[in-house]
Amino acid sequence: MIYKAPRGTHDIFGVNAAKMSLLEQVARVIFRKRGFEEIRTPIFEDAALFMRSIGQVTDIVEKEMYVFEDKKGRKLALRPEATASLARAFIENRLGISMPAGKFFYIGEMFRYERPQAGRYRQFHQIGGEFFGVSSPAADAEIILLAQDLLYSVEVNEISAHINSLGCKNCRPALREALVKYLDSGHGLCGDCLRRLKRNPLRVLDCKIDSHKFTEIPQMSDYLCSECKCSFDLLQSLLESAGCNYIVDNRLVRGLDYYTKTVFEIRQDTAGSREALAAGGRYDNLVEDIGGQSTPAVGFALGSERVLAAAQKAKFFISFQESEKIYIALADSELFSEAFSFAVKIVKNGLRGNKNISVFGPLEDKNLTNQLKFADKIKACTAVIFAKTEFEKGKVLVKNMKDKTQTEISINEL
Ligand code: ATP
Ligand code: MG
């Protein structure tokens, strides 16, 4: 084998491709029901867009971005996430003017240079939604409930939303100060954290190495201004009234800097599972920070590969009906064009009322035995055999490939 897919990437085919499409199909229906419109942005952008929005001192920007120069020396990056791209598109296309409260969704691949492991790839897929223009926590609640709905719709049921508030421009500086004071007092921080401490102390809480050391860490909940506190309380009562299963986690921070107020992760309840299936939060300053008008916003993204892995045994996929595979076979090669046009007709109209079919054949240059062997190999349920004697009576042979029984049926009845 000379060529292999690049490390951390994989080909998706067969049943996995079918599941991925099904998940995306379900997502489109759920988004449209709630008034979200699809948006497709480029998979690469000006690298500065991500540096500015996600933040310089974040894992994504420091370690995980695929940055490259094009032939004109422009510094571009494969998108590591899509919120920044959507905010850029929202501003550039003036989407806020025609729709003061715009709801958008996207489905597509993201790229991060991470150490590949289960549920962590260098090219992966996200499905996400962004709600621009509404500062009420009702929008946060809608986003969290929508993300949960998506998981429920593929029968991933044992999930909880972990929520926190990171405060706003007014109240976060006080937490920052308290954090630096606490962390500076000798916790044997790793090299990354010592650097983060100076530039972005909140990031320290997210450190995979150090975060377990902090037991009595100052919590944002003690520093929230009255507006942020009110919003967070209202969010909780909205989630409660909607019957949402949520957990307040005052230590939750996210790996991106643009978040303000609400952040959340949706995790599976199974013991030991800390990996988020979906995550998001509010980002009230991002649109303005990258050159737009001040626009509050909240959004989420779901990792398709992780959700499909979680849904592996789910009823939804077990009951996922594969189409009836039909093989069109030829006992006499002179009937090729008749068999071919029959195949074209049933692709369009279905076979015996069933439109959920997939049709193979007719193929030339094979005797009937080999054709039927091939039909078995592709796991066809039914073979429709064109043979001269029967065809002259307007009939074909319909073979059940499971029990190998065969009946003569008039073509008009099929
Ligand atoms: P983590 O803490 O697991 O690295 P993150 O904070 O980097 O997650 P986000 O940027 O919020 O994740 O992305 C949202 C979702 O996208 C995650 O919850 C996860 O399901 C998925 N995701 C993120 N990175 C990867 C990856 N490298 N491979 C596959 N899925 C991913
Ligand atoms: Mg990550």
Coordinates of C-alpha atoms and ligand atoms in Angstrom, one line a residue:
M1 CA 0.0 0.0 0.0
I2 CA 1.7 3.2 -1.1
Y3 CA -0.8 5.8 0.0
K4 CA -2.8 6.0 3.2
A5 CA -5.3 8.5 4.5
P6 CA -3.4 11.1 6.5
R7 CA -2.9 10.4 10.2
G8 CA -6.0 11.2 12.2
T9 CA -8.4 11.1 9.2
H10 CA -10.5 8.3 8.0
D11 CA -12.8 7.2 5.1
I12 CA -16.4 6.9 6.0
F13 CA -18.2 4.3 4.0
G14 CA -20.9 1.5 4.2
V15 CA -23.1 1.6 7.2
N16 CA -21.1 4.4 8.9
A17 CA -21.7 6.7 5.9
A18 CA -25.4 5.8 6.0
K19 CA -25.6 6.6 9.8
M20 CA -23.8 9.9 9.3
S21 CA -26.2 10.9 6.5
L22 CA -29.2 9.9 8.7
L23 CA -27.9 11.9 11.6
E24 CA -27.5 14.9 9.3
Q25 CA -30.9 14.4 7.8
V26 CA -32.5 14.3 11.3
A27 CA -30.6 17.4 12.3
R28 CA -31.8 19.4 9.3
V29 CA -35.4 18.6 10.2
I30 CA -35.0 19.6 13.8
F31 CA -33.2 22.9 12.9
R32 CA -35.8 23.9 10.3
K33 CA -38.6 23.2 12.8
R34 CA -37.1 25.8 15.1
G35 CA -36.5 28.3 12.3
F36 CA -32.8 27.8 11.7
E37 CA -31.5 28.3 8.2
E38 CA -28.6 26.4 6.7
I39 CA -25.4 28.2 6.0
R40 CA -22.3 26.8 4.3
T41 CA -19.1 28.7 4.8
P42 CA -15.6 28.0 3.3
I43 CA -13.6 25.3 5.0
F44 CA -10.6 27.7 5.1
E45 CA -10.6 31.3 6.3
D46 CA -8.1 34.0 7.1
A47 CA -6.1 32.5 9.9
A48 CA -6.3 35.7 11.8
L49 CA -10.1 35.3 12.1
F50 CA -9.6 32.2 14.3
M51 CA -6.7 33.6 16.2
R52 CA -8.7 36.7 17.1
S53 CA -11.9 35.0 18.0
I54 CA -10.9 31.7 19.6
G55 CA -8.0 33.4 21.4
Q56 CA -4.2 33.3 21.1
V57 CA -3.7 31.4 24.3
T58 CA -6.0 28.4 23.6
D59 CA -5.1 24.8 22.6
I60 CA -6.9 25.2 19.3
V61 CA -4.9 28.3 18.2
E62 CA -1.6 27.4 19.9
K63 CA -1.4 23.7 18.9
E64 CA -4.2 22.5 16.8
M65 CA -4.7 24.8 13.8
Y66 CA -3.8 23.8 10.3
V67 CA -2.3 27.0 9.1
F68 CA -0.8 27.4 5.6
E69 CA 0.1 30.1 3.1
D70 CA -1.4 30.2 -0.4
K71 CA 0.6 31.2 -3.5
K72 CA 0.1 34.9 -2.8
G73 CA 1.4 34.5 0.8
R74 CA -2.0 34.8 2.5
K75 CA -2.0 33.2 5.8
L76 CA -5.0 30.8 5.8
A77 CA -6.3 28.2 8.2
L78 CA -8.5 25.1 7.8
R79 CA -11.4 25.8 10.1
P80 CA -11.1 24.2 13.5
E81 CA -14.7 25.2 14.3
A82 CA -17.4 27.2 12.7
T83 CA -18.7 29.8 15.1
A84 CA -16.1 32.3 14.0
S85 CA -16.8 31.6 10.4
L86 CA -20.6 32.1 11.0
A87 CA -20.0 35.3 12.8
R88 CA -17.8 36.5 9.9
A89 CA -20.5 35.5 7.4
F90 CA -23.2 37.1 9.5
I91 CA -21.3 40.4 9.3
E92 CA -20.0 40.2 5.7
N93 CA -23.4 39.3 4.3
R94 CA -25.3 41.8 6.5
L95 CA -27.5 39.0 7.7
G96 CA -28.4 41.0 10.8
I97 CA -30.1 43.6 8.7
S98 CA -32.7 41.4 7.0
M99 CA -33.1 39.3 10.1
P100 CA -32.6 41.1 13.4
A101 CA -32.8 37.7 15.2
G102 CA -31.0 35.3 12.9
K103 CA -30.8 31.6 13.5
F104 CA -28.4 29.6 11.4
F105 CA -27.1 26.0 11.3
Y106 CA -24.2 24.3 9.6
I107 CA -23.0 20.7 9.0
G108 CA -19.5 20.1 7.9
E109 CA -15.9 19.0 8.5
M110 CA -13.5 20.7 11.0
F111 CA -9.8 20.3 11.3
R112 CA -7.6 20.1 14.4
Y113 CA -4.1 18.8 14.7
E114 CA -4.7 16.7 17.7
R115 CA -3.2 13.4 18.9
P116 CA -5.6 10.9 17.3
Q117 CA -7.5 8.6 19.7
A118 CA -11.0 7.2 20.1
G119 CA -13.4 10.1 19.4
R120 CA -10.6 12.5 18.5
Y121 CA -9.6 13.0 14.9
R122 CA -7.8 15.5 12.8
Q123 CA -10.7 15.8 10.4
F124 CA -14.1 15.4 12.0
H125 CA -17.6 16.5 11.6
Q126 CA -19.7 19.0 13.5
I127 CA -23.3 19.9 13.4
G128 CA -24.0 23.3 15.0
G129 CA -26.4 26.1 15.4
E130 CA -26.0 29.8 16.2
F131 CA -28.7 32.2 17.4
F132 CA -27.7 35.9 16.7
G133 CA -29.4 39.0 18.1
V134 CA -31.1 37.8 21.3
S135 CA -29.6 38.5 24.7
S136 CA -32.4 36.8 26.7
P137 CA -31.4 33.5 28.4
A138 CA -34.5 32.1 26.6
A139 CA -32.1 31.9 23.6
D140 CA -29.5 30.0 25.7
A141 CA -32.2 27.6 26.8
E142 CA -33.5 27.1 23.3
I143 CA -29.9 26.2 22.1
I144 CA -29.3 23.7 25.0
L145 CA -32.7 22.1 24.5
L146 CA -32.1 21.9 20.7
A147 CA -28.7 20.2 21.2
Q148 CA -30.4 17.7 23.6
D149 CA -33.3 17.1 21.2
L150 CA -30.8 16.2 18.5
L151 CA -29.2 13.6 20.8
Y152 CA -32.6 12.2 21.9
S153 CA -33.7 12.0 18.3
V154 CA -30.9 9.4 17.7
E155 CA -31.8 7.7 21.0
V156 CA -28.8 8.9 22.9
N157 CA -30.9 9.3 26.1
E158 CA -28.7 9.2 29.2
I159 CA -27.3 12.7 28.9
S160 CA -27.0 15.8 31.1
A161 CA -26.3 19.4 30.2
H162 CA -23.5 20.7 32.4
I163 CA -23.8 24.5 32.7
N164 CA -21.9 27.4 34.1
S165 CA -21.7 31.1 33.7
L166 CA -18.4 32.8 32.9
G167 CA -19.7 36.3 33.6
C168 CA -19.3 39.3 31.4
K169 CA -16.8 42.2 30.8
N170 CA -17.9 43.7 34.0
C171 CA -17.6 40.9 36.4
R172 CA -14.9 38.6 35.0
P173 CA -11.9 40.7 35.8
A174 CA -12.6 40.2 39.5
L175 CA -12.6 36.4 39.1
R176 CA -9.4 36.7 37.0
E177 CA -7.7 38.5 39.8
A178 CA -8.8 36.1 42.4
L179 CA -7.7 33.2 40.2
V180 CA -4.2 34.5 39.7
K181 CA -3.9 35.1 43.4
Y182 CA -5.0 31.6 44.2
L183 CA -2.9 29.9 41.4
D184 CA 0.2 31.9 42.1
S185 CA 0.3 30.5 45.6
G186 CA 2.3 27.4 44.7
H187 CA 0.3 24.7 42.9
G188 CA 3.2 23.3 40.9
L189 CA 1.7 24.3 37.6
C190 CA 2.8 22.8 34.3
G191 CA 4.7 24.9 31.8
D192 CA 1.6 25.6 29.8
C193 CA -0.3 26.8 32.8
L194 CA 2.4 29.1 34.0
R195 CA 2.2 30.8 30.7
R196 CA -1.6 30.8 30.7
L197 CA -1.6 32.3 34.1
K198 CA -0.1 35.5 32.9
R199 CA -2.2 35.8 29.7
N200 CA -5.4 34.0 30.3
P201 CA -5.8 32.5 33.8
L202 CA -9.2 31.0 33.1
R203 CA -7.6 28.6 30.7
V204 CA -5.7 27.0 33.6
L205 CA -9.0 25.5 34.8
D206 CA -9.3 23.6 31.5
C207 CA -5.8 22.1 31.7
K208 CA -5.8 18.4 31.2
I209 CA -2.8 18.0 33.5
D210 CA -3.3 20.5 36.3
S211 CA -7.1 21.0 36.7
H212 CA -7.5 18.1 39.3
K213 CA -5.1 19.9 41.7
F214 CA -7.4 22.8 42.3
T215 CA -9.8 22.0 45.1
E216 CA -10.9 25.3 46.5
I217 CA -10.6 27.3 43.4
P218 CA -12.4 30.6 43.3
Q219 CA -15.6 30.1 41.4
M220 CA -17.3 32.5 38.9
S221 CA -20.6 32.1 40.8
D222 CA -19.1 34.1 43.7
Y223 CA -18.2 37.0 41.4
L224 CA -21.1 37.3 39.0
C225 CA -22.6 40.8 38.7
S226 CA -26.3 41.1 39.3
E227 CA -27.2 41.0 35.6
C228 CA -25.2 37.8 34.9
K229 CA -26.6 36.2 38.1
C230 CA -30.1 37.1 37.0
S231 CA -29.5 35.6 33.5
F232 CA -28.1 32.4 35.0
D233 CA -31.0 32.0 37.4
L234 CA -33.5 32.6 34.7
L235 CA -31.7 30.1 32.4
Q236 CA -32.0 27.5 35.1
S237 CA -35.6 28.1 35.7
L238 CA -36.4 27.9 32.0
L239 CA -34.5 24.6 31.7
E240 CA -36.3 23.3 34.7
S241 CA -39.7 24.2 33.3
A242 CA -38.8 22.4 30.1
G243 CA -37.9 19.3 32.0
C244 CA -34.2 19.5 31.0
N245 CA -31.7 17.4 32.9
Y246 CA -29.0 19.8 33.8
I247 CA -26.2 20.1 36.3
V248 CA -24.6 23.4 37.4
D249 CA -20.8 22.9 37.3
N250 CA -19.0 26.0 38.5
R251 CA -15.7 24.7 37.3
L252 CA -16.7 24.3 33.7
V253 CA -14.8 26.5 31.2
R254 CA -14.5 26.0 27.5
G255 CA -11.5 25.8 25.2
L256 CA -12.4 29.0 23.4
D257 CA -12.1 32.5 24.6
Y258 CA -15.1 34.2 23.0
Y259 CA -17.6 32.9 25.5
T260 CA -19.4 35.2 27.9
K261 CA -22.1 34.2 30.5
T262 CA -23.5 30.8 29.7
V263 CA -21.2 27.9 28.8
F264 CA -22.4 24.3 28.6
E265 CA -21.4 20.8 27.6
I266 CA -23.7 17.8 27.0
R267 CA -22.2 14.6 28.3
Q268 CA -23.3 11.0 28.5
D269 CA -24.2 10.0 32.1
T270 CA -22.2 6.8 32.0
A271 CA -19.5 6.7 34.6
G272 CA -16.2 8.1 33.6
S273 CA -17.4 9.7 30.4
R274 CA -16.1 13.2 30.5
E275 CA -15.9 13.7 26.8
A276 CA -18.6 16.1 25.6
L277 CA -20.9 15.0 22.8
A278 CA -21.9 18.6 22.3
A279 CA -20.8 22.0 23.7
G280 CA -21.4 25.7 23.3
G281 CA -22.3 28.9 25.0
R282 CA -23.0 32.6 24.7
Y283 CA -20.6 34.9 22.9
D284 CA -22.0 38.4 23.3
N285 CA -18.8 40.3 22.2
L286 CA -17.6 38.2 19.3
V287 CA -19.5 39.9 16.5
E288 CA -18.4 43.3 17.6
D289 CA -14.8 42.1 18.3
I290 CA -14.4 41.0 14.7
G291 CA -15.8 44.2 13.2
G292 CA -19.6 43.9 13.3
Q293 CA -22.2 45.8 15.2
S294 CA -22.6 44.7 18.8
T295 CA -24.8 41.6 18.6
P296 CA -25.5 39.1 21.4
A297 CA -25.3 35.5 20.3
V298 CA -25.4 31.9 21.6
G299 CA -24.6 28.6 19.9
F300 CA -23.5 25.0 20.1
A301 CA -21.7 22.3 18.1
L302 CA -22.1 18.6 18.3
G303 CA -19.3 16.2 17.2
S304 CA -20.9 13.8 14.8
E305 CA -18.4 11.0 15.2
R306 CA -18.7 11.0 19.0
V307 CA -22.5 11.1 18.7
L308 CA -22.5 8.2 16.3
A309 CA -20.2 6.2 18.6
A310 CA -22.6 6.9 21.5
A311 CA -25.6 5.9 19.4
Q312 CA -23.9 2.7 18.3
K313 CA -26.3 0.4 20.1
A314 CA -29.2 2.8 20.0
K315 CA -32.6 1.5 18.9
F316 CA -32.7 4.3 16.3
F317 CA -29.9 2.8 14.3
I318 CA -30.8 -0.8 14.9
S319 CA -34.3 -0.2 13.5
F320 CA -32.7 1.8 10.7
Q321 CA -34.3 0.1 7.7
E322 CA -31.9 -0.7 4.8
S323 CA -33.5 -0.5 1.4
E324 CA -34.5 -3.6 -0.5
K325 CA -31.6 -4.6 -2.7
I326 CA -32.8 -5.8 -6.1
Y327 CA -30.6 -7.5 -8.7
I328 CA -31.6 -7.5 -12.3
A329 CA -30.2 -10.7 -13.9
L330 CA -30.2 -11.9 -17.5
A331 CA -30.7 -15.6 -18.5
D332 CA -30.5 -14.6 -22.1
S333 CA -28.2 -11.8 -23.1
E334 CA -30.4 -10.6 -26.0
L335 CA -32.8 -9.2 -23.4
F336 CA -30.2 -6.8 -22.1
S337 CA -31.9 -3.6 -23.3
E338 CA -35.3 -4.7 -22.0
A339 CA -33.8 -5.6 -18.6
F340 CA -31.9 -2.3 -18.6
S341 CA -35.1 -0.2 -19.3
F342 CA -36.9 -2.2 -16.6
A343 CA -34.2 -1.3 -14.1
V344 CA -34.5 2.4 -15.1
K345 CA -38.3 2.1 -14.6
I346 CA -38.2 0.6 -11.1
V347 CA -35.6 3.0 -9.9
K348 CA -38.1 5.7 -10.6
N349 CA -41.4 3.9 -9.6
G350 CA -40.3 1.3 -7.1
L351 CA -41.0 -2.4 -7.1
R352 CA -44.4 -3.8 -6.0
G353 CA -45.1 -0.6 -4.3
N354 CA -41.8 -0.4 -2.4
K355 CA -39.9 2.8 -3.3
N356 CA -37.2 2.2 -0.7
I357 CA -35.1 0.1 -3.1
S358 CA -31.6 0.0 -4.5
V359 CA -31.1 -1.6 -7.9
F360 CA -28.1 -3.3 -9.3
G361 CA -27.7 -4.6 -12.8
P362 CA -28.2 -5.7 -15.4
L363 CA -24.5 -6.4 -16.0
E364 CA -23.1 -7.8 -19.2
D365 CA -20.7 -10.7 -19.8
K366 CA -21.7 -13.0 -17.0
N367 CA -23.6 -16.3 -17.1
L368 CA -26.7 -16.6 -14.9
T369 CA -25.0 -18.6 -12.2
N370 CA -22.2 -16.0 -11.8
Q371 CA -24.8 -13.2 -11.8
L372 CA -26.7 -14.9 -9.0
K373 CA -23.5 -15.4 -7.0
F374 CA -22.8 -11.7 -7.4
A375 CA -26.4 -11.0 -6.2
D376 CA -25.6 -13.0 -3.1
K377 CA -22.4 -11.2 -2.5
I378 CA -24.0 -7.8 -2.5
K379 CA -26.7 -9.2 -0.2
A380 CA -29.6 -8.7 -2.7
C381 CA -33.0 -9.7 -1.3
T382 CA -34.6 -10.2 -4.7
A383 CA -33.3 -11.1 -8.2
V384 CA -35.5 -10.3 -11.2
I385 CA -34.4 -12.6 -13.9
F386 CA -35.1 -11.9 -17.6
A387 CA -35.4 -15.2 -19.5
K388 CA -36.6 -15.6 -23.1
T389 CA -39.3 -18.2 -22.7
E390 CA -41.0 -16.3 -19.8
F391 CA -40.4 -12.9 -21.4
E392 CA -42.3 -13.9 -24.5
K393 CA -45.3 -14.5 -22.2
G394 CA -44.8 -11.0 -20.7
K395 CA -43.3 -12.4 -17.6
V396 CA -40.1 -12.5 -15.6
L397 CA -38.7 -14.8 -12.8
V398 CA -38.6 -13.3 -9.4
K399 CA -36.2 -15.1 -7.1
N400 CA -36.2 -14.6 -3.3
M401 CA -32.5 -14.6 -2.6
K402 CA -32.9 -15.7 1.0
D403 CA -34.9 -19.0 0.6
K404 CA -34.1 -19.3 -3.2
T405 CA -37.7 -19.8 -4.1
Q406 CA -38.7 -18.5 -7.6
T407 CA -42.0 -17.4 -9.1
E408 CA -43.1 -16.3 -12.5
I409 CA -44.6 -12.8 -12.4
S410 CA -46.1 -10.7 -15.1
I411 CA -43.9 -7.6 -15.7
N412 CA -46.9 -5.3 -15.5
E413 CA -47.6 -6.5 -12.0
L414 CA -44.1 -5.4 -10.8
Ligands
ATP1 P1 -12.5 18.5 24.0 O1 -12.5 19.1 25.3 O2 -13.1 17.1 23.9 O3 -11.3 18.6 23.2 P2 -13.5 20.8 22.7 O4 -13.7 21.7 23.8 O5 -12.2 21.0 21.9 O6 -13.6 19.3 23.2 P3 -15.5 22.0 21.0 O7 -14.5 22.8 20.3 O8 -16.4 22.6 21.8 O9 -14.7 20.8 21.7 O10 -16.2 21.1 19.9 C1 -17.6 20.6 20.1 C2 -17.7 19.1 19.9 O11 -16.9 18.7 18.8 C3 -17.0 18.3 21.0 O12 -17.9 18.2 22.1 C4 -16.8 17.0 20.4 O13 -17.9 16.2 20.3 C5 -16.4 17.4 19.0 N1 -14.9 17.4 18.8 C6 -14.0 18.4 19.2 N2 -12.8 18.1 18.8 C7 -12.9 16.9 18.1 C8 -12.0 16.0 17.5 N3 -10.7 16.3 17.4 N4 -12.4 14.9 16.9 C9 -13.7 14.5 17.0 N5 -14.7 15.3 17.5 C10 -14.3 16.5 18.1
MG2 MG -10.3 20.1 22.1

